[in-house]
Coordinates of N, CA and C in Angstrom, one line a residue:
K1 N 0.8 -1.3 0.1 CA 0.1 0.0 0.1 C 0.9 1.3 0.0
M2 N 1.9 1.3 0.8 CA 2.7 2.6 0.9 C 3.5 2.6 -0.4
K3 N 3.7 1.3 -1.0 CA 4.6 1.4 -2.4 C 3.7 2.0 -3.4
R4 N 2.5 1.8 -3.4 CA 1.7 2.5 -4.4 C 1.3 3.8 -4.1
M5 N 1.5 4.4 -2.9 CA 1.4 5.7 -2.6 C 2.6 6.5 -3.1
I6 N 3.6 5.9 -2.8 CA 5.1 6.6 -3.2 C 4.9 6.7 -4.7
T7 N 4.5 5.7 -5.5 CA 4.7 5.5 -7.0 C 3.6 6.7 -7.3
L8 N 2.3 6.7 -6.9 CA 1.4 7.8 -7.3 C 2.0 9.0 -7.1
L9 N 2.7 9.5 -5.9 CA 3.2 10.6 -5.6 C 4.2 11.0 -6.7
F10 N 5.2 10.1 -6.9 CA 6.2 10.2 -8.0 C 5.7 10.6 -9.3
M11 N 4.5 9.9 -9.6 CA 3.9 10.0 -11.0 C 3.2 11.6 -10.9
L12 N 2.6 12.0 -9.9 CA 2.0 13.2 -9.8 C 3.3 14.2 -9.8
L13 N 4.3 14.1 -9.4 CA 5.4 15.1 -9.3 C 6.0 15.3 -10.7
L14 N 6.0 14.1 -11.7 CA 6.5 14.3 -12.9 C 5.5 14.9 -13.9
I15 N 4.2 14.8 -13.6 CA 3.2 15.5 -14.7 C 3.6 16.9 -15.0
P16 N 4.0 17.9 -14.0 CA 4.4 19.1 -14.5 C 5.6 19.1 -15.2
L17 N 6.6 18.3 -15.0 CA 7.9 18.1 -15.6 C 7.6 17.8 -17.2
S18 N 6.5 17.0 -17.4 CA 6.6 16.6 -18.7 C 5.7 17.4 -19.5
C19 N 4.8 18.2 -18.6 CA 3.9 19.4 -19.6 C 4.9 20.3 -20.0
S20 N 5.9 20.6 -19.0 CA 6.7 22.1 -19.5 C 7.7 21.7 -20.5
A21 N 8.0 20.5 -21.0 CA 9.1 20.0 -21.9 C 8.5 20.6 -23.3
I22 N 9.6 21.1 -24.0 CA 9.4 21.4 -25.4 C 10.2 20.8 -26.4
S23 N 9.7 20.5 -27.5 CA 10.4 19.8 -28.6 C 10.4 20.6 -29.7
L24 N 11.2 20.3 -30.8 CA 11.3 21.0 -32.0 C 10.0 21.0 -32.9
E25 N 9.4 19.7 -32.9 CA 8.2 19.5 -33.6 C 7.2 20.5 -32.9
E26 N 7.1 20.6 -31.7 CA 6.0 21.5 -31.0 C 6.2 22.9 -31.4
L27 N 7.5 23.5 -31.4 CA 7.8 24.6 -32.0 C 7.3 25.0 -33.2
Q28 N 7.7 24.0 -34.3 CA 7.6 24.3 -35.6 C 6.0 24.1 -36.1
S29 N 5.3 23.3 -35.4 CA 3.9 23.0 -35.7 C 2.8 23.6 -35.1
N30 N 3.1 24.9 -34.1 CA 2.2 25.7 -33.5 C 2.5 27.2 -33.6
P31 N 2.6 27.8 -34.9 CA 2.7 29.1 -35.2 C 2.0 30.1 -34.3
E32 N 0.7 29.5 -33.9 CA -0.4 30.5 -33.3 C 0.2 30.6 -31.8
Q33 N 1.0 29.8 -31.4 CA 1.6 30.0 -29.9 C 3.2 30.4 -29.8
Y34 N 3.8 29.9 -30.9 CA 5.2 30.0 -30.9 C 5.7 31.0 -32.3
E35 N 5.8 32.2 -32.1 CA 6.0 33.0 -33.4 C 7.5 32.9 -33.6
K36 N 7.8 32.6 -34.7 CA 9.2 32.3 -35.4 C 9.7 33.9 -35.4
I37 N 10.8 34.5 -34.8 CA 11.2 35.7 -35.0 C 12.5 35.7 -35.8
I38 N 13.3 34.9 -35.6 CA 14.7 35.0 -36.5 C 14.9 33.5 -36.9
E39 N 15.4 33.7 -38.1 CA 15.8 32.4 -38.8 C 17.0 32.4 -39.4
A40 N 18.1 31.7 -39.0 CA 19.3 31.9 -39.5 C 20.2 30.4 -39.7
P41 N 21.1 30.3 -40.5 CA 21.6 28.9 -40.6 C 22.1 28.2 -39.3
S42 N 22.3 28.9 -38.4 CA 22.9 28.3 -37.1 C 21.7 28.1 -36.0
G43 N 20.5 28.7 -36.3 CA 19.4 28.6 -35.4 C 18.1 29.3 -35.6
T44 N 17.1 29.3 -34.9 CA 15.8 29.8 -35.1 C 15.5 30.3 -33.6
I45 N 14.9 31.4 -33.5 CA 14.3 31.9 -32.2 C 12.8 32.2 -32.3
Y46 N 12.1 31.5 -31.3 CA 10.8 31.8 -31.3 C 10.4 32.4 -29.9
L47 N 9.3 33.1 -30.1 CA 8.7 33.9 -28.9 C 7.3 33.0 -28.4
E48 N 7.2 32.5 -27.3 CA 6.0 32.1 -26.9 C 4.9 33.1 -26.7
L49 N 4.0 33.2 -27.5 CA 3.0 34.5 -27.4 C 2.2 34.5 -26.2
N50 N 1.8 33.3 -25.6 CA 0.9 33.6 -24.6 C 1.8 33.7 -23.0
S51 N 3.2 33.8 -23.3 CA 3.9 33.9 -22.1 C 4.2 35.3 -21.8
I52 N 3.8 36.1 -22.6 CA 4.3 37.6 -22.7 C 3.4 38.3 -21.5
K53 N 4.1 38.8 -20.4 CA 3.1 39.5 -19.2 C 4.0 40.8 -19.0
S54 N 3.0 41.9 -18.7 CA 3.6 43.0 -18.3 C 3.9 43.0 -16.6
L55 N 5.1 43.4 -16.3 CA 5.5 43.4 -15.0 C 5.4 45.1 -14.5
R56 N 5.7 45.8 -15.3 CA 5.9 47.4 -15.2 C 5.3 48.1 -16.3
N57 N 4.3 48.8 -16.0 CA 3.9 49.8 -17.1 C 3.7 51.1 -16.5
S58 N 5.0 51.9 -16.3 CA 4.9 53.3 -15.9 C 5.8 54.0 -16.7
P59 N 5.0 54.5 -17.9 CA 5.7 55.2 -18.7 C 6.6 56.5 -18.2
P60 N 7.8 56.6 -18.6 CA 8.4 55.8 -20.0 C 9.1 54.7 -19.6
Y61 N 8.8 53.8 -18.6 CA 9.5 52.5 -18.1 C 8.6 51.4 -18.1
Y62 N 8.8 50.3 -19.0 CA 8.2 49.2 -19.1 C 8.9 47.9 -18.7
T63 N 8.4 46.9 -18.3 CA 9.2 45.6 -18.0 C 8.2 44.5 -18.5
L64 N 8.6 43.7 -19.5 CA 7.6 42.5 -20.0 C 8.4 41.3 -19.8
E65 N 7.8 40.1 -19.4 CA 8.4 38.9 -19.1 C 7.8 37.9 -20.3
A66 N 8.7 37.2 -20.8 CA 8.5 36.3 -22.0 C 9.2 35.2 -21.8
K67 N 8.7 34.0 -22.5 CA 9.5 32.7 -22.9 C 10.1 32.7 -24.3
V68 N 11.3 32.8 -24.4 CA 12.0 32.7 -25.5 C 12.8 31.5 -25.9
Y69 N 12.5 30.8 -27.0 CA 13.1 29.5 -27.2 C 14.2 29.6 -28.3
S70 N 15.4 29.1 -28.2 CA 16.4 29.3 -29.2 C 16.8 27.8 -29.6
V71 N 16.6 27.6 -31.1 CA 16.9 26.3 -31.6 C 18.2 26.3 -32.1
L72 N 19.2 25.5 -31.4 CA 20.6 25.6 -31.9 C 20.8 24.4 -32.3
Y73 N 20.9 24.6 -33.8 CA 21.1 23.4 -34.8 C 22.5 22.7 -34.5
D74 N 23.5 23.7 -34.3 CA 24.9 22.9 -34.0 C 25.1 22.2 -32.8
T75 N 24.4 22.4 -31.8 CA 24.4 21.7 -30.5 C 23.2 20.7 -30.4
V76 N 22.2 20.8 -31.5 CA 21.1 20.0 -31.5 C 20.2 20.0 -30.0
A77 N 20.1 21.3 -29.7 CA 19.4 21.6 -28.5 C 18.5 22.7 -28.6
I78 N 17.5 22.8 -27.7 CA 16.7 24.0 -27.6 C 16.9 24.7 -26.3
A79 N 17.2 25.9 -26.3 CA 17.3 26.8 -25.1 C 16.0 27.5 -24.8
E80 N 15.4 27.3 -23.5 CA 14.2 27.8 -23.2 C 14.6 28.9 -22.1
V81 N 14.4 30.2 -22.4 CA 14.7 31.2 -21.3 C 13.7 32.0 -20.9
T82 N 13.2 32.1 -19.6 CA 12.2 32.9 -19.4 C 13.0 34.3 -19.0
R83 N 12.7 35.3 -19.8 CA 13.4 36.5 -19.9 C 12.4 37.9 -19.5
F84 N 13.2 38.8 -18.7 CA 12.6 40.0 -18.5 C 13.3 41.1 -19.3
F85 N 12.4 41.8 -20.2 CA 13.0 42.7 -20.9 C 12.6 44.1 -20.5
N86 N 13.5 44.9 -20.3 CA 13.3 46.3 -19.5 C 13.5 47.4 -20.8
Y87 N 12.6 48.4 -20.7 CA 12.4 49.4 -21.8 C 12.3 50.8 -21.1
D88 N 13.2 51.8 -21.8 CA 13.1 53.1 -21.4 C 12.8 54.0 -22.8
E89 N 11.3 54.3 -22.8 CA 10.8 54.9 -23.9 C 11.7 56.3 -24.3
N90 N 12.2 56.9 -23.3 CA 13.0 58.1 -23.7 C 14.1 57.6 -24.7
R91 N 14.5 56.4 -24.7 CA 15.5 56.1 -25.7 C 14.9 55.1 -26.8
S92 N 13.8 55.2 -27.1 CA 13.3 54.5 -28.0 C 13.5 55.0 -29.4
T93 N 13.3 54.3 -30.5 CA 13.9 54.9 -31.9 C 12.9 56.1 -32.1
S94 N 11.4 55.8 -32.1 CA 10.7 57.1 -32.2 C 11.0 58.3 -31.4
S95 N 11.3 58.0 -30.1 CA 11.3 59.2 -29.2 C 12.7 59.9 -29.5
L96 N 13.7 59.1 -29.8 CA 14.9 59.8 -30.3 C 14.8 60.4 -31.7
A97 N 13.9 59.9 -32.5 CA 14.0 60.4 -33.8 C 13.1 61.9 -33.7
K98 N 12.3 61.7 -33.1 CA 11.4 63.0 -32.7 C 12.3 64.2 -32.2
K99 N 13.1 63.8 -31.1 CA 14.0 64.7 -30.4 C 15.0 65.3 -31.5
I100 N 15.5 64.2 -32.3 CA 16.7 64.8 -33.2 C 16.1 65.6 -34.2
V101 N 15.0 65.4 -34.9 CA 14.4 66.3 -35.9 C 14.1 67.7 -35.1
Q102 N 13.7 67.7 -34.0 CA 13.1 68.8 -33.4 C 14.3 69.7 -33.2
E103 N 15.5 69.2 -32.6 CA 16.7 69.8 -32.4 C 17.5 70.2 -33.6
N104 N 17.2 69.3 -34.7 CA 18.4 69.6 -35.8 C 17.5 69.8 -37.2
S105 N 16.6 70.6 -37.2 CA 15.6 70.7 -38.2 C 16.5 71.3 -39.7
K106 N 17.4 72.0 -39.4 CA 18.2 72.5 -40.6 C 19.2 71.3 -41.2
K107 N 19.4 70.3 -40.4 CA 20.3 69.3 -41.0 C 19.6 68.4 -42.1
S108 N 20.3 67.7 -42.9 CA 19.6 66.9 -43.9 C 18.9 65.5 -43.3
F109 N 18.4 64.8 -44.0 CA 17.9 63.7 -43.6 C 18.8 62.7 -43.3
S110 N 20.0 62.6 -44.1 CA 21.0 61.7 -44.0 C 21.8 62.0 -42.6
E111 N 22.1 63.3 -42.4 CA 22.7 63.7 -41.2 C 21.8 63.2 -39.9
R112 N 20.7 63.5 -39.9 CA 19.7 63.2 -38.9 C 19.6 61.6 -38.7
N113 N 19.6 61.1 -39.7 CA 19.8 59.6 -39.9 C 20.8 58.9 -39.0
N114 N 22.1 59.7 -39.3 CA 23.2 59.1 -38.9 C 23.2 59.6 -37.2
M115 N 22.8 60.7 -36.9 CA 22.9 60.9 -35.5 C 21.7 59.9 -34.7
L116 N 20.8 59.6 -35.5 CA 19.8 58.6 -34.8 C 20.6 57.3 -34.5
L117 N 21.2 56.7 -35.5 CA 22.0 55.6 -35.5 C 23.0 55.5 -34.5
T118 N 23.8 56.8 -34.3 CA 24.7 57.0 -33.2 C 24.2 56.9 -31.7
E119 N 23.0 57.5 -31.8 CA 22.3 57.6 -30.3 C 21.9 56.2 -29.9
L120 N 21.4 55.5 -31.1 CA 20.8 54.0 -30.7 C 22.0 53.2 -30.4
E121 N 23.0 53.3 -31.1 CA 24.2 52.5 -30.8 C 24.9 52.6 -29.4
K122 N 24.6 54.0 -29.0 CA 25.1 54.3 -27.7 C 24.4 53.6 -26.7
D123 N 23.0 53.8 -26.7 CA 22.0 53.3 -25.7 C 20.6 53.2 -26.4
C124 N 20.2 52.0 -26.7 CA 18.9 51.7 -27.5 C 17.6 51.6 -26.6
G125 N 18.0 51.8 -25.1 CA 16.9 52.0 -24.3 C 16.4 50.6 -23.7
M126 N 16.9 49.5 -24.1 CA 16.7 48.2 -23.5 C 17.8 47.4 -22.9
S127 N 17.2 46.6 -21.9 CA 18.1 45.6 -21.2 C 17.3 44.5 -20.9
Y128 N 18.0 43.4 -20.3 CA 17.4 42.1 -20.2 C 18.0 41.2 -19.1
S129 N 17.2 40.6 -18.4 CA 17.7 39.6 -17.4 C 16.9 38.4 -17.6
D130 N 17.6 37.3 -17.2 CA 17.0 35.8 -17.4 C 16.7 35.5 -16.1
E131 N 15.6 34.8 -15.9 CA 15.0 34.1 -14.6 C 15.6 32.6 -14.8
T132 N 15.2 31.9 -15.8 CA 15.6 30.4 -15.9 C 15.9 30.2 -17.2
V133 N 17.0 29.2 -17.2 CA 17.4 28.7 -18.6 C 17.5 27.3 -18.5
K134 N 16.8 26.7 -19.3 CA 16.7 25.3 -19.6 C 17.0 24.8 -20.9
Y135 N 17.8 23.7 -21.0 CA 18.0 23.1 -22.4 C 17.4 21.6 -22.6
Y136 N 16.7 21.5 -23.8 CA 16.0 20.3 -24.2 C 16.8 19.7 -25.4
K137 N 16.7 18.6 -25.6 CA 17.0 17.8 -26.6 C 15.8 17.9 -27.9
F138 N 16.2 17.9 -29.0 CA 15.0 18.1 -30.0 C 13.8 17.2 -29.8
N139 N 13.7 16.1 -29.2 CA 12.7 15.3 -28.9 C 12.0 15.9 -27.6
G140 N 12.3 16.9 -26.9 CA 11.7 17.5 -25.8 C 12.2 16.9 -24.5
E141 N 13.4 16.1 -24.6 CA 13.8 15.5 -23.2 C 14.7 16.7 -22.6
L142 N 14.7 17.0 -21.1 CA 15.5 17.8 -20.7 C 16.9 17.6 -20.8
A143 N 17.7 18.5 -21.1 CA 19.0 18.0 -21.3 C 19.9 18.8 -20.1
G144 N 19.3 19.7 -19.5 CA 20.2 20.4 -18.4 C 19.7 21.9 -18.0
T145 N 20.4 22.6 -17.4 CA 20.0 24.0 -17.1 C 21.2 24.7 -17.3
G146 N 21.0 26.1 -17.4 CA 22.1 27.0 -17.5 C 22.0 28.1 -16.6
T147 N 23.1 29.0 -16.6 CA 23.1 30.1 -15.7 C 22.4 31.4 -16.2
P148 N 21.6 31.8 -15.4 CA 20.8 33.1 -15.9 C 21.9 34.3 -16.1
L149 N 21.5 35.2 -16.9 CA 22.2 36.5 -17.0 C 21.5 37.5 -16.5
Y150 N 22.0 38.5 -15.8 CA 21.4 39.7 -15.3 C 21.7 41.0 -15.7
S151 N 21.0 41.8 -16.0 CA 21.1 43.2 -16.2 C 22.0 43.4 -17.3
Q152 N 21.6 42.8 -18.4 CA 22.4 43.0 -19.7 C 21.9 44.1 -20.5
K153 N 22.8 45.0 -20.8 CA 22.3 46.1 -21.7 C 22.3 45.5 -23.1
I154 N 21.2 45.7 -23.9 CA 21.0 45.4 -25.2 C 21.6 46.2 -26.1
K155 N 22.5 45.7 -27.1 CA 23.1 46.5 -28.2 C 22.0 46.7 -29.3
Y156 N 22.1 47.7 -29.9 CA 21.2 48.0 -31.0 C 21.6 47.1 -32.2
N157 N 20.6 46.7 -33.0 CA 20.8 45.9 -34.3 C 21.4 44.3 -34.0
T158 N 20.9 43.9 -32.9 CA 21.5 42.5 -32.4 C 20.2 41.6 -32.3
N159 N 20.4 40.3 -32.6 CA 19.2 39.4 -32.3 C 18.4 39.7 -31.1
I160 N 19.0 40.0 -29.9 CA 18.3 40.1 -28.8 C 17.6 41.5 -28.8
A161 N 18.1 42.3 -29.5 CA 17.2 43.6 -29.7 C 16.1 43.4 -30.4
F162 N 16.2 42.7 -31.5 CA 15.1 42.3 -32.4 C 13.9 41.5 -31.6
V163 N 14.6 40.7 -30.8 CA 13.5 39.7 -29.9 C 12.8 40.7 -28.9
A164 N 13.5 41.6 -28.3 CA 12.8 42.6 -27.4 C 12.0 43.4 -28.0
I165 N 12.2 44.0 -29.2 CA 11.2 44.8 -30.0 C 10.2 43.9 -30.4
C166 N 10.2 42.7 -30.8 CA 9.2 41.9 -31.2 C 8.2 41.8 -29.9
T167 N 8.8 41.5 -28.9 CA 8.1 41.2 -27.6 C 7.2 42.3 -27.1
F168 N 7.8 43.7 -27.3 CA 7.1 44.8 -27.0 C 5.9 45.0 -28.2
K169 N 6.2 44.8 -29.3 CA 5.4 45.0 -30.5 C 4.1 44.0 -30.1
Q170 N 4.3 42.7 -29.8 CA 3.4 41.8 -29.7 C 2.5 42.2 -28.4
Y171 N 3.1 42.7 -27.4 CA 2.1 43.1 -26.2 C 1.4 44.6 -26.4
Y172 N 2.2 45.5 -26.8 CA 1.6 46.9 -26.9 C 1.1 47.3 -28.3
K173 N 1.2 46.4 -29.3 CA 0.7 46.5 -30.5 C 1.5 47.9 -31.3
H174 N 2.5 48.2 -30.9 CA 3.3 49.3 -31.8 C 4.8 49.0 -31.3
Y175 N 5.6 49.4 -32.1 CA 7.1 49.3 -32.1 C 7.5 50.1 -31.1
F176 N 8.6 49.4 -30.3 CA 9.4 50.3 -29.2 C 10.3 51.3 -30.1

């Protein structure tokens, strides 16, 4: 009797683990749940759409939480990261563009565009931290965990910047 209770308890503990596993097939065959954001020879990045939550909505500051999946073809693994994206709208592309146009109306479009790129490369107004990092084999089997990163400044025109912008767009329905 005790052995059956322990077996039942063990099976109940495993249910959440098996439900949270992710496989390559699940990512590829559910575009309504997992949006493909970046496709490259070395990998693909997906955003889990129903995982996006607002943690802070205090303009000009925003924080969104989302699950991001990176399919790593060279290591035959899927990295699942619960990520917190921080945004400072004072440094968004549109805010900086408006400011540059107002302050430099006599300069050419090309000059203002270069000024905007310089400002965004200095600080694009986004950073991120990770809560959890898990690695899965393509069949969904848990392969291990990783070390989360904290308070990482996002560089303009990088994959992580694109993921952060897409997360913001998905939640707020406009670009950051």
